[in-house]
PDB file of C-alpha atoms and ligand atoms in Angstrom:
ATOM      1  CA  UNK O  11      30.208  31.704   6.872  1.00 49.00           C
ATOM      2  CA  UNK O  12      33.704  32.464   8.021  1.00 56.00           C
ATOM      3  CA  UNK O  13      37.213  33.102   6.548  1.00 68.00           C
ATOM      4  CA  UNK O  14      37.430  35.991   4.161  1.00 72.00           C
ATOM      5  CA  UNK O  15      39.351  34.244   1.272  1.00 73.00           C
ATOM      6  CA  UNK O  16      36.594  31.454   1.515  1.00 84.00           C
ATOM      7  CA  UNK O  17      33.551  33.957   1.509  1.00 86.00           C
ATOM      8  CA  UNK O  18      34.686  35.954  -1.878  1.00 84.00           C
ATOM      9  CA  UNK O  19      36.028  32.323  -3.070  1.00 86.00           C
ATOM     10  CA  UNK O  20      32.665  31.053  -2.922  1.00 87.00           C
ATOM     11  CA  UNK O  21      30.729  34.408  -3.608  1.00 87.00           C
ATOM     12  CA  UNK O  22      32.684  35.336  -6.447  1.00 88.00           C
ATOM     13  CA  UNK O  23      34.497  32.374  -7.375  1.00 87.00           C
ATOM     14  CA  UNK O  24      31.902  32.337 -10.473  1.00 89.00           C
ATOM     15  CA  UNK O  25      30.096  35.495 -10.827  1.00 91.00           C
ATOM     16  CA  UNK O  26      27.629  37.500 -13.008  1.00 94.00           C
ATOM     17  CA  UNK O  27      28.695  40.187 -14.699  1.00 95.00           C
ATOM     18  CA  UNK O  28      26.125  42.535 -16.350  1.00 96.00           C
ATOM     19  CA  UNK O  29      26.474  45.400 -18.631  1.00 97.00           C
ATOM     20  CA  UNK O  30      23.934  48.342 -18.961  1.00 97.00           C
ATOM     21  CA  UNK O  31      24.258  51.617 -21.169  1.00 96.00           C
ATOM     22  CA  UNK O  32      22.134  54.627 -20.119  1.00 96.00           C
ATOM     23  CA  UNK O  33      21.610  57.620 -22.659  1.00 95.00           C
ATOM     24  CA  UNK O  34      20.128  60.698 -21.478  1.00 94.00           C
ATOM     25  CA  UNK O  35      19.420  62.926 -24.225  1.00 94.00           C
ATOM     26  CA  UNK O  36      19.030  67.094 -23.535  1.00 94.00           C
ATOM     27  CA  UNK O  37      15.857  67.235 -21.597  1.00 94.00           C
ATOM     28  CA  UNK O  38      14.193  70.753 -21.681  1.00 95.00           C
ATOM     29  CA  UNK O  39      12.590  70.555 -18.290  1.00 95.00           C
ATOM     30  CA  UNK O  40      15.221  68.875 -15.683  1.00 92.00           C
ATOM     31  CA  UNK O  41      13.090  69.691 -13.110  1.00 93.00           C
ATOM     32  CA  UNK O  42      10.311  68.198 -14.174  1.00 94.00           C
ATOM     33  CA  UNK O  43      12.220  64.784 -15.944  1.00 93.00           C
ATOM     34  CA  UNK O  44      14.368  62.402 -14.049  1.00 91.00           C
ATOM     35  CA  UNK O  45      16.700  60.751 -15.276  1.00 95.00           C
ATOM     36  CA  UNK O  46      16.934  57.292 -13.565  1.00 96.00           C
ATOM     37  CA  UNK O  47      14.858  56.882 -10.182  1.00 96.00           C
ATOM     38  CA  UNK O  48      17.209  56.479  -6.833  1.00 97.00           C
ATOM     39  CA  UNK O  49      17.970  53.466  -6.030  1.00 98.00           C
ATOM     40  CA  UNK O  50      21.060  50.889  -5.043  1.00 98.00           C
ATOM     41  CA  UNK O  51      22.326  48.183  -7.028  1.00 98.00           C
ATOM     42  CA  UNK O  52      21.642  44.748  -6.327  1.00 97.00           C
ATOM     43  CA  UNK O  53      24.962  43.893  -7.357  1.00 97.00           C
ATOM     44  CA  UNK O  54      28.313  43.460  -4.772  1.00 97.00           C
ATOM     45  CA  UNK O  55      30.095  46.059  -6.923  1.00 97.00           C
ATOM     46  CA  UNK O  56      29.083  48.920  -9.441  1.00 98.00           C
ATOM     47  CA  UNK O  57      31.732  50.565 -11.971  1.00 98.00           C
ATOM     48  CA  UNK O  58      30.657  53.408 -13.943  1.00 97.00           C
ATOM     49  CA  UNK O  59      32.040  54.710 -16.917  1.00 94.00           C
ATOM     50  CA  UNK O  60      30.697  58.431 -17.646  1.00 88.00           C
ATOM     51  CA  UNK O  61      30.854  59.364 -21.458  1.00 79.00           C
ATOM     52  CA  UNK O  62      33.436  62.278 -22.351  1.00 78.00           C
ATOM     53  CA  UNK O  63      31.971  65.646 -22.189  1.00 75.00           C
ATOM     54  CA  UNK O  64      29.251  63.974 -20.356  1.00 75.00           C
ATOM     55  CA  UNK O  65      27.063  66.592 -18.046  1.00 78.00           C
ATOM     56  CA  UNK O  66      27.029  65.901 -14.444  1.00 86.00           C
ATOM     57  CA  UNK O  67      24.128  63.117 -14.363  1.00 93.00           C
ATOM     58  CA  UNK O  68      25.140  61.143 -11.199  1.00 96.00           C
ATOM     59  CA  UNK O  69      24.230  62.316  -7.720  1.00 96.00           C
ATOM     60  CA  UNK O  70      24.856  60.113  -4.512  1.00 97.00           C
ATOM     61  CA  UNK O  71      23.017  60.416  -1.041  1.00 98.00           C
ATOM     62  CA  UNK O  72      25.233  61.705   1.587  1.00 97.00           C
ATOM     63  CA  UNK O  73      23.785  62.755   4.904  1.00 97.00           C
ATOM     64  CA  UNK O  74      20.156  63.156   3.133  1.00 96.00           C
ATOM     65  CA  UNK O  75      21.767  65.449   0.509  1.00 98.00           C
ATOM     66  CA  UNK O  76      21.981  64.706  -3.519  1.00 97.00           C
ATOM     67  CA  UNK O  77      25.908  65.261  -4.399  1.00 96.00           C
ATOM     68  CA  UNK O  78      26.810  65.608  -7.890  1.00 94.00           C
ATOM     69  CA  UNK O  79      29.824  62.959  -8.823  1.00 93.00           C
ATOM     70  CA  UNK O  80      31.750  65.318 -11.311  1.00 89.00           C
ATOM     71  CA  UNK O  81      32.735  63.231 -14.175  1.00 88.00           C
ATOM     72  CA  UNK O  82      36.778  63.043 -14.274  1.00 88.00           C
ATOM     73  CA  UNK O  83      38.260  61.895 -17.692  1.00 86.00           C
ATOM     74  CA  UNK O  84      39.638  58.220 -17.772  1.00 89.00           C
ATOM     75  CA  UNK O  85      38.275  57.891 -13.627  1.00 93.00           C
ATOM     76  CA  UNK O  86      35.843  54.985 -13.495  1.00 96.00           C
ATOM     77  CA  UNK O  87      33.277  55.888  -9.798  1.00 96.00           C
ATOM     78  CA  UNK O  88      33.532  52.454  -7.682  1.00 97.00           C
ATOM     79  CA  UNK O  89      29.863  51.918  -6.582  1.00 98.00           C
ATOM     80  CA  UNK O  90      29.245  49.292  -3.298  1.00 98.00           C
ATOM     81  CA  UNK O  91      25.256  47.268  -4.043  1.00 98.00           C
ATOM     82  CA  UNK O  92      23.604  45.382  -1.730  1.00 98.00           C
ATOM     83  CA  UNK O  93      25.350  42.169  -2.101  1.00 97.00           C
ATOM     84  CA  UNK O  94      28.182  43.831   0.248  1.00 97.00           C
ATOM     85  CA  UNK O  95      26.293  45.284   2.537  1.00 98.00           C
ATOM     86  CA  UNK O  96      24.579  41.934   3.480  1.00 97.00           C
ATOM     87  CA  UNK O  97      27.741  40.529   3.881  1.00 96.00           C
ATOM     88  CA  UNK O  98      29.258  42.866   5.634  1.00 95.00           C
ATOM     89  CA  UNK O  99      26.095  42.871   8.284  1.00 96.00           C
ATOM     90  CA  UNK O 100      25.321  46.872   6.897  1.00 96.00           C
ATOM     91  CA  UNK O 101      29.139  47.987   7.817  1.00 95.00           C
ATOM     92  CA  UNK O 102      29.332  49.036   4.456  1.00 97.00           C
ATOM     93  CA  UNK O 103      26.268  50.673   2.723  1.00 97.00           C
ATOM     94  CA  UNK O 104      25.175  50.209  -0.713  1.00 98.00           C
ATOM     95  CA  UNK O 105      25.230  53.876  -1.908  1.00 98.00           C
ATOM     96  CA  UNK O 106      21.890  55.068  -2.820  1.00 98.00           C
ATOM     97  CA  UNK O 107      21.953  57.312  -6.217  1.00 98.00           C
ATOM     98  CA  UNK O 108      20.180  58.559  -9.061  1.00 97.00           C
ATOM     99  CA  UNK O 109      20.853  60.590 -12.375  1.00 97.00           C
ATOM    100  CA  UNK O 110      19.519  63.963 -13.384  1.00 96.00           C
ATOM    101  CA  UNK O 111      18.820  65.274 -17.316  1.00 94.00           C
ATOM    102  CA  UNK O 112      20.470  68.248 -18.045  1.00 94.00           C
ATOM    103  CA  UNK O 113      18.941  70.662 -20.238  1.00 94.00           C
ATOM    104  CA  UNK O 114      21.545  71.006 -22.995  1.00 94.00           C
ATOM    105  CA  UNK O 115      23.789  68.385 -22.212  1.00 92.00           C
ATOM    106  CA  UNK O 116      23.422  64.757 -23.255  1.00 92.00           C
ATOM    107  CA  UNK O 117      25.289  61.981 -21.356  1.00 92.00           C
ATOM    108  CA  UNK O 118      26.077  58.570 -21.600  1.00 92.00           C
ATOM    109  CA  UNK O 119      27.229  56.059 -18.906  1.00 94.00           C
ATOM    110  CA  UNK O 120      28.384  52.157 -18.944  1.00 95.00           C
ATOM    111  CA  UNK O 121      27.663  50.543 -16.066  1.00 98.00           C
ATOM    112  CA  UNK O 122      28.958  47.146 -15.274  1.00 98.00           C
ATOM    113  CA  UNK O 123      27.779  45.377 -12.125  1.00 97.00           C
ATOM    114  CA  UNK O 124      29.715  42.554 -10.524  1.00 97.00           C
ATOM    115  CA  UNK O 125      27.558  40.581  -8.798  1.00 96.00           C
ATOM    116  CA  UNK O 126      27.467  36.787  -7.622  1.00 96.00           C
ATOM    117  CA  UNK O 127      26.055  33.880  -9.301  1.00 94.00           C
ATOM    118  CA  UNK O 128      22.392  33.061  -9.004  1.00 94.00           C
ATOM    119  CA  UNK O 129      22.878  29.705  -7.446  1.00 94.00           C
ATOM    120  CA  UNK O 130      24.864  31.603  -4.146  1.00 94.00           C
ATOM    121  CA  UNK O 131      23.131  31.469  -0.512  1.00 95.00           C
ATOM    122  CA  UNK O 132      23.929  34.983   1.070  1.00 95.00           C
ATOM    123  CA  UNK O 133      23.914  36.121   4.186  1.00 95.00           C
ATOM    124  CA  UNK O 134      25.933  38.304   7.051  1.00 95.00           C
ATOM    125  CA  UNK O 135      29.474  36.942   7.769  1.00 93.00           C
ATOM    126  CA  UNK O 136      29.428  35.544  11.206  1.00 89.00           C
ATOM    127  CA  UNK O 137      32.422  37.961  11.851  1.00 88.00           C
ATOM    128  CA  UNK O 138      30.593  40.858  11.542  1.00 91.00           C
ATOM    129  CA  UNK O 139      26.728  39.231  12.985  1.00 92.00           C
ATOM    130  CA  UNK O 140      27.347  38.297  16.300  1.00 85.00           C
ATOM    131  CA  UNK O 141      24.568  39.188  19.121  1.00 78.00           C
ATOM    132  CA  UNK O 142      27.408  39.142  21.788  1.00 77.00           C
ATOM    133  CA  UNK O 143      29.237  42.379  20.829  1.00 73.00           C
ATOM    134  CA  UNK O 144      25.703  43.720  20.420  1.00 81.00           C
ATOM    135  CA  UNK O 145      26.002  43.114  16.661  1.00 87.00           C
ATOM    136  CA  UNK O 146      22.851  41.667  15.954  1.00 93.00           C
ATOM    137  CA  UNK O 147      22.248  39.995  12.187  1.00 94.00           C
ATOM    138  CA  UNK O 148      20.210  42.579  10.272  1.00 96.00           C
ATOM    139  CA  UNK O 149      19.555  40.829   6.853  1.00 97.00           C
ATOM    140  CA  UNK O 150      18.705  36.836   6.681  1.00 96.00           C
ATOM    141  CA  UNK O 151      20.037  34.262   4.465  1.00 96.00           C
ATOM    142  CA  UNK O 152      18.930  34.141   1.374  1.00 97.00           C
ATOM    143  CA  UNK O 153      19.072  33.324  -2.686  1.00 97.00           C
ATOM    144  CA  UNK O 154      20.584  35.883  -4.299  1.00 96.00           C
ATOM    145  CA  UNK O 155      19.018  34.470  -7.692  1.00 96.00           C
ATOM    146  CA  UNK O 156      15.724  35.503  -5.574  1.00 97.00           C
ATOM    147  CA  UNK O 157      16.776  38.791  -4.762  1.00 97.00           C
ATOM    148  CA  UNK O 158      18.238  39.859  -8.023  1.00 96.00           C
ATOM    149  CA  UNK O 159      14.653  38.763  -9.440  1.00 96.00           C
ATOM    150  CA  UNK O 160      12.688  40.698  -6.519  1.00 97.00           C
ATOM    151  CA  UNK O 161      15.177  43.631  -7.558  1.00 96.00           C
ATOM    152  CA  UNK O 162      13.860  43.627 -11.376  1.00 95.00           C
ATOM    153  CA  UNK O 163      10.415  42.912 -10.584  1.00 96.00           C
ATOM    154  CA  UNK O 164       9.830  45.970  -8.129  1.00 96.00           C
ATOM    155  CA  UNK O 165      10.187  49.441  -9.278  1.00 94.00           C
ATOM    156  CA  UNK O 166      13.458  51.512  -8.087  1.00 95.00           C
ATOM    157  CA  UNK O 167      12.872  53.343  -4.732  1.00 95.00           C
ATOM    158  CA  UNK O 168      15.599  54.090  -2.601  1.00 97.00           C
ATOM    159  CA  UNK O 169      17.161  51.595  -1.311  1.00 97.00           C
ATOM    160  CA  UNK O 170      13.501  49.723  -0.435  1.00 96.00           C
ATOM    161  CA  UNK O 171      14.470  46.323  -2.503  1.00 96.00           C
ATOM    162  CA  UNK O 172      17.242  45.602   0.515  1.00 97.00           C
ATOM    163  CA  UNK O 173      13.638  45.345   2.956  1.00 96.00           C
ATOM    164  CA  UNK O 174      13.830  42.183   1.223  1.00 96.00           C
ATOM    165  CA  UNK O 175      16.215  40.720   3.223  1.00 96.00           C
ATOM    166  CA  UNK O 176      16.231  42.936   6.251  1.00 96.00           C
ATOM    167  CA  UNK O 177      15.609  41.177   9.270  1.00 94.00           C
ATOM    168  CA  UNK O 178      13.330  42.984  11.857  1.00 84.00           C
ATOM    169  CA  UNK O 179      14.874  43.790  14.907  1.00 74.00           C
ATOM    170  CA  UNK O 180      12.381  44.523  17.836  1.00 70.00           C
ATOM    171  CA  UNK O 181      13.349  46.260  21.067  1.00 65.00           C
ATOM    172  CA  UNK O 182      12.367  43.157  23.404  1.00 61.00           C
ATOM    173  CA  UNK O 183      13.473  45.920  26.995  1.00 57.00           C
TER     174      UNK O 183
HETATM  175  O1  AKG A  71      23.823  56.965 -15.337  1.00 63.20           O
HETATM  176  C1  AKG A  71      24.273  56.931 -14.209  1.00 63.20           C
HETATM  177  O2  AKG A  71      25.195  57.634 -13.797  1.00 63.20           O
HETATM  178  C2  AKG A  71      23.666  56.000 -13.193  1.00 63.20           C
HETATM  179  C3  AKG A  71      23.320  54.657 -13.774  1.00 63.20           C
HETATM  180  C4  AKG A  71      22.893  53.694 -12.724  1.00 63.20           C
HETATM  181  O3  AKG A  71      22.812  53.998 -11.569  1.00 63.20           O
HETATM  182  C5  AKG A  71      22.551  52.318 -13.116  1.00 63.20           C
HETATM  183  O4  AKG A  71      22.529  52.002 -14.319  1.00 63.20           O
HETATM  184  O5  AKG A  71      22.285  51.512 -12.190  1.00 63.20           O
HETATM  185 FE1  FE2 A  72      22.636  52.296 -10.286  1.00 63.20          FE
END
């Protein structure tokens, strides 16, 4: 698939758009309870509203560390999901996150994720998958109606559900 304007035309020309609320009430073991398992969204994009006077809830993997996302008032956090990073051949990541309990605090986030339609074939855009600048295709074509089931029927683990799609790449030297 070529053409920029063409390939979010057709991906996101009609699109899904999901809501999800997540309440974490005071938890009096944080160490013990988490609060949502790591894992990427299987959307394109993520945007996450944190309640006000929320406790810090979100982390993000960065160079293998958890980093707390302080909530800023009236800031939405911009989160990439998987449906990017196949298209984009892995250039950009989905961000791999979770969310902690907090022992006194209770916090509240809307999420809405962006994602294309069910119907939409999705794959690497041949400007960025191209084995003669040594830019091999790392995820195969696929349904995204497929994936997004995979995604809901598999438990949250990192960013594992992507495997889905990953395409193998051997060392043939
Ligand atoms: O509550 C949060 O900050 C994270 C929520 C989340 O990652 C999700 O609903 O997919
Ligand atoms: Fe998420």
């Amino acid at each position: 698939m070529s053409l920029l304007q063409d390939v979010f035309e057709v991906m996101f020309g009609v699109a899904v758009q999901a809501v999800r609320m997540n309440y974490y009430p005071p938890c009096s073991r944080p160490d013990l309870v988490m609060g949502l398992s790591p894992h990427s969204d299987g959307s394109a994009l993520t945007i996450l509203q944190q309640g006000k006077g929320s406790s810090v809830g979100l982390q993000i993997l960065k160079d293998n560390a958890w980093v707390p996302v302080q909530p800023i008032p009236n800031a939405l956090v911009i989160n990439i999901g998987d449906t990017i990073e196949v298209l984009t051949n892995g250039k950009y990541k989905s961000v791999e996150h979770t969310a902690v309990t907090h022992k006194e605090k209770d916090r509240l986030s809307i999420v809405t994720f962006y994602a294309p339609s069910y119907e939409i074939e999705i794959g690497p855009m041949t400007e960025l998958a191209d084995d003669e600048n040594n830019n091999p295709c790392k995820y195969r074509r696929h349904n995204h109606g497929e994936y997004s089931k995979h995604y809901v029927t598999n438990k949250l683990q990192g960013k594992k559900t992507l495997d889905f799609a990953k395409i193998l790449i051997t060392d043939s030297s």
